[in-house]
Amino acid sequence: MRILITGASGQLGLELSSVLKGELIKTFNTREVQGGYRLDLENFSQLEDFIIKKRPDVIINTASMTDVDKCEVERERAYRVNAEAVKHIVRASRVIEAYLIHIITDYVFDGQKGLYKEEDLPNPVNYYGLSKLLGETYALSYDDSLVVRTSGVFRHKGYPVYVYKTLKEDKEVSAFKGYYSPISARKLAEAISELIQYRKTGILNVAGERISRVDLAMKIKDKFNLGGSIKEVDYVKGWIAKRPFDSSLDISKAKKILSIDFYSLDENLRYMVV
């Protein structure tokens, strides 16, 4: 099986590269990956041409502009990368009849209620979430696609890693009020590897268990016996874009489909790279 991974230098891309079996076609943009191909997702003709020439059986689109505040400021680029590029990936996928897995964020929701199900109506509160929602819409226009909604992916960066490193230096952690469903890049990659076998289509939430950022910080502090302190805040200094209060995802559907423990906090924290 030939599998194309876009964004192979990202956290999820790195873990997919180590977990997946078969012939892997890895692409990157700025951070080089050994044996990979440089591919600019904003060069749409090159993007389509690359996919059609490589003819992968499966495409996993992990490439994204994920800096929430940068997306708020650089809206045109966020739209091109997070939305318009997906349209062209879909166009090429149709030509070669590839199975497409597209990775999406919990930030497509407004955070008013939490534990969002696959069928709940998205309502993003920032441009990052809107651009990703538009990309999701393009992906779902293709019959042979699976949109994986996830939350707070971490590996060598992300909130849990920030907490660990800050507390280890005996400093204060700023914990944004609210809830989400963090998952390690490794467990998400393992879940995607299993999902490829089932060739599911539509939308599926694959994330960790719902937890507040304060409780998560306390868990990390206790688990690793760290110093420092934790302060709950309404916003983090320097933020530009609004964040949803509770963007946690209901993962009951994925629990029934997948055979692995992709969701428990202790299992996910095993794969922090610090």
C-alpha atoms as a PDB file:
ATOM      1  CA  MET A   1       0.000   0.000   0.000  1.00  0.00           C
ATOM      2  CA  ARG A   2       1.294   3.448  -0.956  1.00  0.00           C
ATOM      3  CA  ILE A   3       0.512   6.086   1.673  1.00  0.00           C
ATOM      4  CA  LEU A   4       1.090   9.809   1.182  1.00  0.00           C
ATOM      5  CA  ILE A   5       1.620  11.833   4.360  1.00  0.00           C
ATOM      6  CA  THR A   6       1.453  15.592   3.907  1.00  0.00           C
ATOM      7  CA  GLY A   7       3.087  17.550   6.715  1.00  0.00           C
ATOM      8  CA  ALA A   8       5.415  14.669   7.588  1.00  0.00           C
ATOM      9  CA  SER A   9       7.681  16.961   9.635  1.00  0.00           C
ATOM     10  CA  GLY A  10       4.870  17.876  12.045  1.00  0.00           C
ATOM     11  CA  GLN A  11       4.103  16.118  15.311  1.00  0.00           C
ATOM     12  CA  LEU A  12       1.486  13.780  13.848  1.00  0.00           C
ATOM     13  CA  GLY A  13       3.434  13.319  10.618  1.00  0.00           C
ATOM     14  CA  LEU A  14       6.516  12.147  12.507  1.00  0.00           C
ATOM     15  CA  GLU A  15       4.530   9.574  14.465  1.00  0.00           C
ATOM     16  CA  LEU A  16       2.651   8.357  11.392  1.00  0.00           C
ATOM     17  CA  SER A  17       5.988   7.831   9.672  1.00  0.00           C
ATOM     18  CA  SER A  18       7.085   5.482  12.454  1.00  0.00           C
ATOM     19  CA  VAL A  19       3.757   3.675  12.941  1.00  0.00           C
ATOM     20  CA  LEU A  20       2.462   3.064   9.411  1.00  0.00           C
ATOM     21  CA  LYS A  21       3.373   0.040   7.327  1.00  0.00           C
ATOM     22  CA  GLY A  22       3.797   0.095   3.577  1.00  0.00           C
ATOM     23  CA  GLU A  23       5.452   2.436   1.101  1.00  0.00           C
ATOM     24  CA  LEU A  24       5.397   5.919   2.620  1.00  0.00           C
ATOM     25  CA  ILE A  25       5.542   9.080   0.516  1.00  0.00           C
ATOM     26  CA  LYS A  26       6.415  11.880   2.936  1.00  0.00           C
ATOM     27  CA  THR A  27       6.150  15.584   2.134  1.00  0.00           C
ATOM     28  CA  PHE A  28       7.289  18.659   4.024  1.00  0.00           C
ATOM     29  CA  ASN A  29       7.459  22.385   3.434  1.00  0.00           C
ATOM     30  CA  THR A  30      10.043  24.057   5.699  1.00  0.00           C
ATOM     31  CA  ARG A  31      11.407  21.425   8.108  1.00  0.00           C
ATOM     32  CA  GLU A  32      13.090  18.748   6.029  1.00  0.00           C
ATOM     33  CA  VAL A  33      12.268  15.064   6.496  1.00  0.00           C
ATOM     34  CA  GLN A  34      14.744  12.356   5.537  1.00  0.00           C
ATOM     35  CA  GLY A  35      13.630  10.721   2.306  1.00  0.00           C
ATOM     36  CA  GLY A  36      10.793  13.221   1.952  1.00  0.00           C
ATOM     37  CA  TYR A  37       9.728  15.625  -0.780  1.00  0.00           C
ATOM     38  CA  ARG A  38       9.431  19.387  -0.408  1.00  0.00           C
ATOM     39  CA  LEU A  39       5.862  20.351  -1.312  1.00  0.00           C
ATOM     40  CA  ASP A  40       4.268  23.786  -1.000  1.00  0.00           C
ATOM     41  CA  LEU A  41       0.553  23.322  -0.391  1.00  0.00           C
ATOM     42  CA  GLU A  42      -0.065  26.868  -1.605  1.00  0.00           C
ATOM     43  CA  ASN A  43       1.228  25.927  -5.056  1.00  0.00           C
ATOM     44  CA  PHE A  44      -1.985  24.208  -6.069  1.00  0.00           C
ATOM     45  CA  SER A  45      -0.971  23.049  -9.530  1.00  0.00           C
ATOM     46  CA  GLN A  46       2.216  21.493  -8.118  1.00  0.00           C
ATOM     47  CA  LEU A  47       0.195  19.891  -5.325  1.00  0.00           C
ATOM     48  CA  GLU A  48      -2.265  18.215  -7.701  1.00  0.00           C
ATOM     49  CA  ASP A  49       0.492  17.193 -10.108  1.00  0.00           C
ATOM     50  CA  PHE A  50       2.532  15.601  -7.299  1.00  0.00           C
ATOM     51  CA  ILE A  51      -0.405  13.537  -6.026  1.00  0.00           C
ATOM     52  CA  ILE A  52      -1.457  12.349  -9.474  1.00  0.00           C
ATOM     53  CA  LYS A  53       2.095  11.363 -10.432  1.00  0.00           C
ATOM     54  CA  LYS A  54       2.751   9.496  -7.148  1.00  0.00           C
ATOM     55  CA  ARG A  55      -0.660   7.784  -7.234  1.00  0.00           C
ATOM     56  CA  PRO A  56      -0.912   6.862  -3.530  1.00  0.00           C
ATOM     57  CA  ASP A  57      -3.628   4.475  -2.381  1.00  0.00           C
ATOM     58  CA  VAL A  58      -4.155   6.519   0.785  1.00  0.00           C
ATOM     59  CA  ILE A  59      -3.586  10.220   1.483  1.00  0.00           C
ATOM     60  CA  ILE A  60      -3.331  11.472   5.071  1.00  0.00           C
ATOM     61  CA  ASN A  61      -3.438  15.258   5.142  1.00  0.00           C
ATOM     62  CA  THR A  62      -1.854  16.415   8.382  1.00  0.00           C
ATOM     63  CA  ALA A  63      -0.420  19.641   6.922  1.00  0.00           C
ATOM     64  CA  SER A  64      -2.007  22.724   8.414  1.00  0.00           C
ATOM     65  CA  MET A  65      -1.427  26.267   9.600  1.00  0.00           C
ATOM     66  CA  THR A  66      -2.074  25.650  13.302  1.00  0.00           C
ATOM     67  CA  ASP A  67      -0.884  28.870  14.977  1.00  0.00           C
ATOM     68  CA  VAL A  68      -4.264  30.183  16.110  1.00  0.00           C
ATOM     69  CA  ASP A  69      -3.144  33.794  16.494  1.00  0.00           C
ATOM     70  CA  LYS A  70      -1.182  33.833  13.231  1.00  0.00           C
ATOM     71  CA  CYS A  71      -4.291  32.554  11.443  1.00  0.00           C
ATOM     72  CA  GLU A  72      -6.249  35.454  12.918  1.00  0.00           C
ATOM     73  CA  VAL A  73      -3.752  37.923  11.447  1.00  0.00           C
ATOM     74  CA  GLU A  74      -2.714  36.145   8.229  1.00  0.00           C
ATOM     75  CA  ARG A  75      -6.186  35.153   7.122  1.00  0.00           C
ATOM     76  CA  GLU A  76      -5.478  34.835   3.406  1.00  0.00           C
ATOM     77  CA  ARG A  77      -2.639  32.376   4.007  1.00  0.00           C
ATOM     78  CA  ALA A  78      -4.670  30.455   6.587  1.00  0.00           C
ATOM     79  CA  TYR A  79      -7.445  30.073   4.028  1.00  0.00           C
ATOM     80  CA  ARG A  80      -5.059  28.875   1.316  1.00  0.00           C
ATOM     81  CA  VAL A  81      -3.355  26.272   3.530  1.00  0.00           C
ATOM     82  CA  ASN A  82      -6.251  25.082   5.694  1.00  0.00           C
ATOM     83  CA  ALA A  83      -9.062  25.249   3.155  1.00  0.00           C
ATOM     84  CA  GLU A  84      -8.165  25.858  -0.479  1.00  0.00           C
ATOM     85  CA  ALA A  85      -5.318  23.312  -0.493  1.00  0.00           C
ATOM     86  CA  VAL A  86      -7.781  20.664   0.689  1.00  0.00           C
ATOM     87  CA  LYS A  87      -9.979  21.380  -2.325  1.00  0.00           C
ATOM     88  CA  HIS A  88      -7.046  20.578  -4.608  1.00  0.00           C
ATOM     89  CA  ILE A  89      -6.091  17.467  -2.628  1.00  0.00           C
ATOM     90  CA  VAL A  90      -9.677  16.288  -3.102  1.00  0.00           C
ATOM     91  CA  ARG A  91      -9.543  17.034  -6.842  1.00  0.00           C
ATOM     92  CA  ALA A  92      -6.421  14.899  -7.222  1.00  0.00           C
ATOM     93  CA  SER A  93      -7.817  12.178  -4.951  1.00  0.00           C
ATOM     94  CA  ARG A  94     -10.827  11.819  -7.236  1.00  0.00           C
ATOM     95  CA  VAL A  95      -8.608  11.368 -10.270  1.00  0.00           C
ATOM     96  CA  ILE A  96      -6.559   8.529  -8.766  1.00  0.00           C
ATOM     97  CA  GLU A  97      -9.387   7.189  -6.530  1.00  0.00           C
ATOM     98  CA  ALA A  98      -7.320   7.475  -3.354  1.00  0.00           C
ATOM     99  CA  TYR A  99      -8.757   7.130   0.158  1.00  0.00           C
ATOM    100  CA  LEU A 100      -8.384  10.490   1.927  1.00  0.00           C
ATOM    101  CA  ILE A 101      -8.018  11.018   5.683  1.00  0.00           C
ATOM    102  CA  HIS A 102      -8.147  14.696   6.604  1.00  0.00           C
ATOM    103  CA  ILE A 103      -7.239  15.910  10.108  1.00  0.00           C
ATOM    104  CA  ILE A 104      -9.442  18.578  11.703  1.00  0.00           C
ATOM    105  CA  THR A 105      -9.557  20.457  15.005  1.00  0.00           C
ATOM    106  CA  ASP A 106     -12.011  20.762  17.898  1.00  0.00           C
ATOM    107  CA  TYR A 107     -11.779  24.516  17.299  1.00  0.00           C
ATOM    108  CA  VAL A 108     -14.530  24.212  14.682  1.00  0.00           C
ATOM    109  CA  PHE A 109     -16.855  24.474  17.721  1.00  0.00           C
ATOM    110  CA  ASP A 110     -17.682  27.531  19.830  1.00  0.00           C
ATOM    111  CA  GLY A 111     -17.060  25.808  23.161  1.00  0.00           C
ATOM    112  CA  GLN A 112     -20.441  26.640  24.681  1.00  0.00           C
ATOM    113  CA  LYS A 113     -21.331  23.070  25.714  1.00  0.00           C
ATOM    114  CA  GLY A 114     -18.425  20.640  25.241  1.00  0.00           C
ATOM    115  CA  LEU A 115     -18.399  16.919  24.478  1.00  0.00           C
ATOM    116  CA  TYR A 116     -19.322  17.630  20.869  1.00  0.00           C
ATOM    117  CA  LYS A 117     -20.585  14.726  18.783  1.00  0.00           C
ATOM    118  CA  GLU A 118     -19.767  14.175  15.123  1.00  0.00           C
ATOM    119  CA  GLU A 119     -23.188  15.445  14.060  1.00  0.00           C
ATOM    120  CA  ASP A 120     -23.141  18.646  16.164  1.00  0.00           C
ATOM    121  CA  LEU A 121     -23.230  21.918  14.254  1.00  0.00           C
ATOM    122  CA  PRO A 122     -19.832  23.665  14.072  1.00  0.00           C
ATOM    123  CA  ASN A 123     -19.610  27.347  14.991  1.00  0.00           C
ATOM    124  CA  PRO A 124     -15.971  28.511  15.188  1.00  0.00           C
ATOM    125  CA  VAL A 125     -15.066  31.586  17.262  1.00  0.00           C
ATOM    126  CA  ASN A 126     -11.732  32.310  15.529  1.00  0.00           C
ATOM    127  CA  TYR A 127     -10.373  32.301  11.993  1.00  0.00           C
ATOM    128  CA  TYR A 128      -8.251  29.209  12.547  1.00  0.00           C
ATOM    129  CA  GLY A 129     -11.405  27.250  13.339  1.00  0.00           C
ATOM    130  CA  LEU A 130     -13.247  28.766  10.377  1.00  0.00           C
ATOM    131  CA  SER A 131     -10.450  27.968   7.918  1.00  0.00           C
ATOM    132  CA  LYS A 132     -10.299  24.383   9.172  1.00  0.00           C
ATOM    133  CA  LEU A 133     -14.083  24.072   8.920  1.00  0.00           C
ATOM    134  CA  LEU A 134     -13.943  25.191   5.292  1.00  0.00           C
ATOM    135  CA  GLY A 135     -11.254  22.565   4.652  1.00  0.00           C
ATOM    136  CA  GLU A 136     -13.428  19.947   6.330  1.00  0.00           C
ATOM    137  CA  THR A 137     -16.300  20.885   4.009  1.00  0.00           C
ATOM    138  CA  TYR A 138     -14.088  20.377   0.955  1.00  0.00           C
ATOM    139  CA  ALA A 139     -12.909  16.991   2.303  1.00  0.00           C
ATOM    140  CA  LEU A 140     -16.463  15.815   2.938  1.00  0.00           C
ATOM    141  CA  SER A 141     -17.434  16.662  -0.646  1.00  0.00           C
ATOM    142  CA  TYR A 142     -15.424  13.563  -1.615  1.00  0.00           C
ATOM    143  CA  ASP A 143     -17.254  10.281  -1.004  1.00  0.00           C
ATOM    144  CA  ASP A 144     -14.111   8.295  -0.128  1.00  0.00           C
ATOM    145  CA  SER A 145     -12.881  10.560   2.674  1.00  0.00           C
ATOM    146  CA  LEU A 146     -12.714  10.428   6.459  1.00  0.00           C
ATOM    147  CA  VAL A 147     -12.503  13.607   8.500  1.00  0.00           C
ATOM    148  CA  VAL A 148     -10.788  12.925  11.826  1.00  0.00           C
ATOM    149  CA  ARG A 149     -11.605  15.593  14.383  1.00  0.00           C
ATOM    150  CA  THR A 150      -9.064  15.752  17.174  1.00  0.00           C
ATOM    151  CA  SER A 151      -7.955  18.013  20.011  1.00  0.00           C
ATOM    152  CA  GLY A 152      -4.762  19.362  21.577  1.00  0.00           C
ATOM    153  CA  VAL A 153      -2.292  17.101  19.777  1.00  0.00           C
ATOM    154  CA  PHE A 154       1.059  17.009  21.577  1.00  0.00           C
ATOM    155  CA  ARG A 155       4.454  15.380  21.200  1.00  0.00           C
ATOM    156  CA  HIS A 156       7.537  17.610  21.522  1.00  0.00           C
ATOM    157  CA  LYS A 157       5.329  20.692  21.819  1.00  0.00           C
ATOM    158  CA  GLY A 158       1.810  21.493  22.950  1.00  0.00           C
ATOM    159  CA  TYR A 159       0.240  22.421  26.278  1.00  0.00           C
ATOM    160  CA  PRO A 160       1.270  19.301  28.265  1.00  0.00           C
ATOM    161  CA  VAL A 161       4.900  19.767  27.168  1.00  0.00           C
ATOM    162  CA  TYR A 162       4.754  23.468  28.091  1.00  0.00           C
ATOM    163  CA  VAL A 163       3.402  22.519  31.525  1.00  0.00           C
ATOM    164  CA  TYR A 164       6.089  19.902  32.104  1.00  0.00           C
ATOM    165  CA  LYS A 165       8.985  22.150  31.074  1.00  0.00           C
ATOM    166  CA  THR A 166       7.670  25.199  32.969  1.00  0.00           C
ATOM    167  CA  LEU A 167       7.050  23.328  36.220  1.00  0.00           C
ATOM    168  CA  LYS A 168      10.385  21.551  35.937  1.00  0.00           C
ATOM    169  CA  GLU A 169      12.014  25.000  36.009  1.00  0.00           C
ATOM    170  CA  ASP A 170       9.948  25.854  39.129  1.00  0.00           C
ATOM    171  CA  LYS A 171       8.047  28.529  37.239  1.00  0.00           C
ATOM    172  CA  GLU A 172       4.342  29.385  37.094  1.00  0.00           C
ATOM    173  CA  VAL A 173       2.056  27.779  34.513  1.00  0.00           C
ATOM    174  CA  SER A 174      -0.792  29.851  33.089  1.00  0.00           C
ATOM    175  CA  ALA A 175      -3.732  27.479  32.629  1.00  0.00           C
ATOM    176  CA  PHE A 176      -6.537  28.802  30.434  1.00  0.00           C
ATOM    177  CA  LYS A 177      -9.952  28.146  31.965  1.00  0.00           C
ATOM    178  CA  GLY A 178     -11.943  25.541  30.131  1.00  0.00           C
ATOM    179  CA  TYR A 179     -11.840  22.013  28.811  1.00  0.00           C
ATOM    180  CA  TYR A 180     -10.592  20.043  25.841  1.00  0.00           C
ATOM    181  CA  SER A 181      -9.584  16.484  24.852  1.00  0.00           C
ATOM    182  CA  PRO A 182      -5.775  16.321  24.459  1.00  0.00           C
ATOM    183  CA  ILE A 183      -4.193  13.377  22.667  1.00  0.00           C
ATOM    184  CA  SER A 184      -0.576  12.452  21.986  1.00  0.00           C
ATOM    185  CA  ALA A 185       0.570  12.379  18.385  1.00  0.00           C
ATOM    186  CA  ARG A 186       1.588   8.733  18.896  1.00  0.00           C
ATOM    187  CA  LYS A 187      -1.865   7.530  20.001  1.00  0.00           C
ATOM    188  CA  LEU A 188      -3.549   9.532  17.236  1.00  0.00           C
ATOM    189  CA  ALA A 189      -1.170   7.977  14.694  1.00  0.00           C
ATOM    190  CA  GLU A 190      -1.920   4.478  16.002  1.00  0.00           C
ATOM    191  CA  ALA A 191      -5.657   5.167  15.757  1.00  0.00           C
ATOM    192  CA  ILE A 192      -5.309   6.407  12.165  1.00  0.00           C
ATOM    193  CA  SER A 193      -3.240   3.337  11.276  1.00  0.00           C
ATOM    194  CA  GLU A 194      -6.102   1.117  12.419  1.00  0.00           C
ATOM    195  CA  LEU A 195      -8.743   3.271  10.721  1.00  0.00           C
ATOM    196  CA  ILE A 196      -7.030   2.841   7.339  1.00  0.00           C
ATOM    197  CA  GLN A 197      -7.908  -0.853   7.503  1.00  0.00           C
ATOM    198  CA  TYR A 198     -11.630  -0.112   7.960  1.00  0.00           C
ATOM    199  CA  ARG A 199     -11.830   2.621   5.280  1.00  0.00           C
ATOM    200  CA  LYS A 200     -14.503   4.483   7.212  1.00  0.00           C
ATOM    201  CA  THR A 201     -15.938   7.649   5.690  1.00  0.00           C
ATOM    202  CA  GLY A 202     -17.639  10.745   7.089  1.00  0.00           C
ATOM    203  CA  ILE A 203     -16.564  12.300  10.409  1.00  0.00           C
ATOM    204  CA  LEU A 204     -15.011  10.617  13.446  1.00  0.00           C
ATOM    205  CA  ASN A 205     -13.850  12.191  16.714  1.00  0.00           C
ATOM    206  CA  VAL A 206     -10.499  10.721  17.801  1.00  0.00           C
ATOM    207  CA  ALA A 207      -9.199  12.492  20.895  1.00  0.00           C
ATOM    208  CA  GLY A 208      -8.399  12.040  24.554  1.00  0.00           C
ATOM    209  CA  GLU A 209     -10.724  12.175  27.531  1.00  0.00           C
ATOM    210  CA  ARG A 210     -12.283  15.514  28.499  1.00  0.00           C
ATOM    211  CA  ILE A 211     -10.212  17.408  31.055  1.00  0.00           C
ATOM    212  CA  SER A 212      -9.683  20.994  32.166  1.00  0.00           C
ATOM    213  CA  ARG A 213      -6.268  22.513  31.535  1.00  0.00           C
ATOM    214  CA  VAL A 214      -5.928  23.161  35.271  1.00  0.00           C
ATOM    215  CA  ASP A 215      -6.598  19.512  36.143  1.00  0.00           C
ATOM    216  CA  LEU A 216      -4.229  18.408  33.383  1.00  0.00           C
ATOM    217  CA  ALA A 217      -1.479  20.658  34.739  1.00  0.00           C
ATOM    218  CA  MET A 218      -2.064  19.286  38.252  1.00  0.00           C
ATOM    219  CA  LYS A 219      -1.921  15.724  36.920  1.00  0.00           C
ATOM    220  CA  ILE A 220       1.428  16.391  35.217  1.00  0.00           C
ATOM    221  CA  LYS A 221       2.772  18.103  38.328  1.00  0.00           C
ATOM    222  CA  ASP A 222       1.851  15.120  40.522  1.00  0.00           C
ATOM    223  CA  LYS A 223       2.771  12.397  38.033  1.00  0.00           C
ATOM    224  CA  PHE A 224       6.295  13.715  37.462  1.00  0.00           C
ATOM    225  CA  ASN A 225       6.785  15.162  40.965  1.00  0.00           C
ATOM    226  CA  LEU A 226       7.469  18.672  39.675  1.00  0.00           C
ATOM    227  CA  GLY A 227       7.751  22.025  41.454  1.00  0.00           C
ATOM    228  CA  GLY A 228       6.420  25.340  40.243  1.00  0.00           C
ATOM    229  CA  SER A 229       2.844  26.581  40.488  1.00  0.00           C
ATOM    230  CA  ILE A 230      -0.354  26.646  38.431  1.00  0.00           C
ATOM    231  CA  LYS A 231      -2.557  29.698  37.898  1.00  0.00           C
ATOM    232  CA  GLU A 232      -5.959  29.558  36.221  1.00  0.00           C
ATOM    233  CA  VAL A 233      -6.504  32.466  33.837  1.00  0.00           C
ATOM    234  CA  ASP A 234      -9.287  33.751  31.564  1.00  0.00           C
ATOM    235  CA  TYR A 235      -6.806  34.320  28.747  1.00  0.00           C
ATOM    236  CA  VAL A 236      -3.079  33.996  28.217  1.00  0.00           C
ATOM    237  CA  LYS A 237      -1.157  37.244  27.816  1.00  0.00           C
ATOM    238  CA  GLY A 238      -0.369  37.902  24.171  1.00  0.00           C
ATOM    239  CA  TRP A 239      -3.294  35.977  22.700  1.00  0.00           C
ATOM    240  CA  ILE A 240      -4.994  37.652  19.742  1.00  0.00           C
ATOM    241  CA  ALA A 241      -7.710  35.166  18.805  1.00  0.00           C
ATOM    242  CA  LYS A 242     -10.572  34.073  21.022  1.00  0.00           C
ATOM    243  CA  ARG A 243     -10.482  30.475  22.278  1.00  0.00           C
ATOM    244  CA  PRO A 244     -13.512  28.212  22.870  1.00  0.00           C
ATOM    245  CA  PHE A 245     -14.167  27.530  26.565  1.00  0.00           C
ATOM    246  CA  ASP A 246     -15.039  23.834  26.265  1.00  0.00           C
ATOM    247  CA  SER A 247     -14.173  22.289  22.901  1.00  0.00           C
ATOM    248  CA  SER A 248     -13.979  18.719  24.222  1.00  0.00           C
ATOM    249  CA  LEU A 249     -15.095  15.947  21.884  1.00  0.00           C
ATOM    250  CA  ASP A 250     -17.415  12.999  22.449  1.00  0.00           C
ATOM    251  CA  ILE A 251     -15.295   9.974  21.505  1.00  0.00           C
ATOM    252  CA  SER A 252     -17.840   7.231  22.202  1.00  0.00           C
ATOM    253  CA  LYS A 253     -18.151   6.354  18.514  1.00  0.00           C
ATOM    254  CA  ALA A 254     -14.378   5.917  18.067  1.00  0.00           C
ATOM    255  CA  LYS A 255     -14.197   3.807  21.238  1.00  0.00           C
ATOM    256  CA  LYS A 256     -16.573   1.309  19.635  1.00  0.00           C
ATOM    257  CA  ILE A 257     -14.620   1.190  16.376  1.00  0.00           C
ATOM    258  CA  LEU A 258     -11.012   1.136  17.575  1.00  0.00           C
ATOM    259  CA  SER A 259      -9.357  -1.699  19.471  1.00  0.00           C
ATOM    260  CA  ILE A 260      -6.660   0.410  21.156  1.00  0.00           C
ATOM    261  CA  ASP A 261      -6.671   2.723  24.173  1.00  0.00           C
ATOM    262  CA  PHE A 262      -6.180   6.014  22.355  1.00  0.00           C
ATOM    263  CA  TYR A 263      -7.962   8.131  24.950  1.00  0.00           C
ATOM    264  CA  SER A 264      -6.805   7.615  28.561  1.00  0.00           C
ATOM    265  CA  LEU A 265      -4.667  10.428  29.956  1.00  0.00           C
ATOM    266  CA  ASP A 266      -2.017   8.197  31.542  1.00  0.00           C
ATOM    267  CA  GLU A 267      -1.509   6.324  28.261  1.00  0.00           C
ATOM    268  CA  ASN A 268      -1.174   9.568  26.306  1.00  0.00           C
ATOM    269  CA  LEU A 269       1.230  11.201  28.752  1.00  0.00           C
ATOM    270  CA  ARG A 270       3.633   8.297  28.182  1.00  0.00           C
ATOM    271  CA  TYR A 271       4.392   9.757  24.751  1.00  0.00           C
ATOM    272  CA  MET A 272       5.398  13.298  25.651  1.00  0.00           C
ATOM    273  CA  VAL A 273       8.814  14.093  24.185  1.00  0.00           C
ATOM    274  CA  VAL A 274      10.469  16.369  26.763  1.00  0.00           C
END
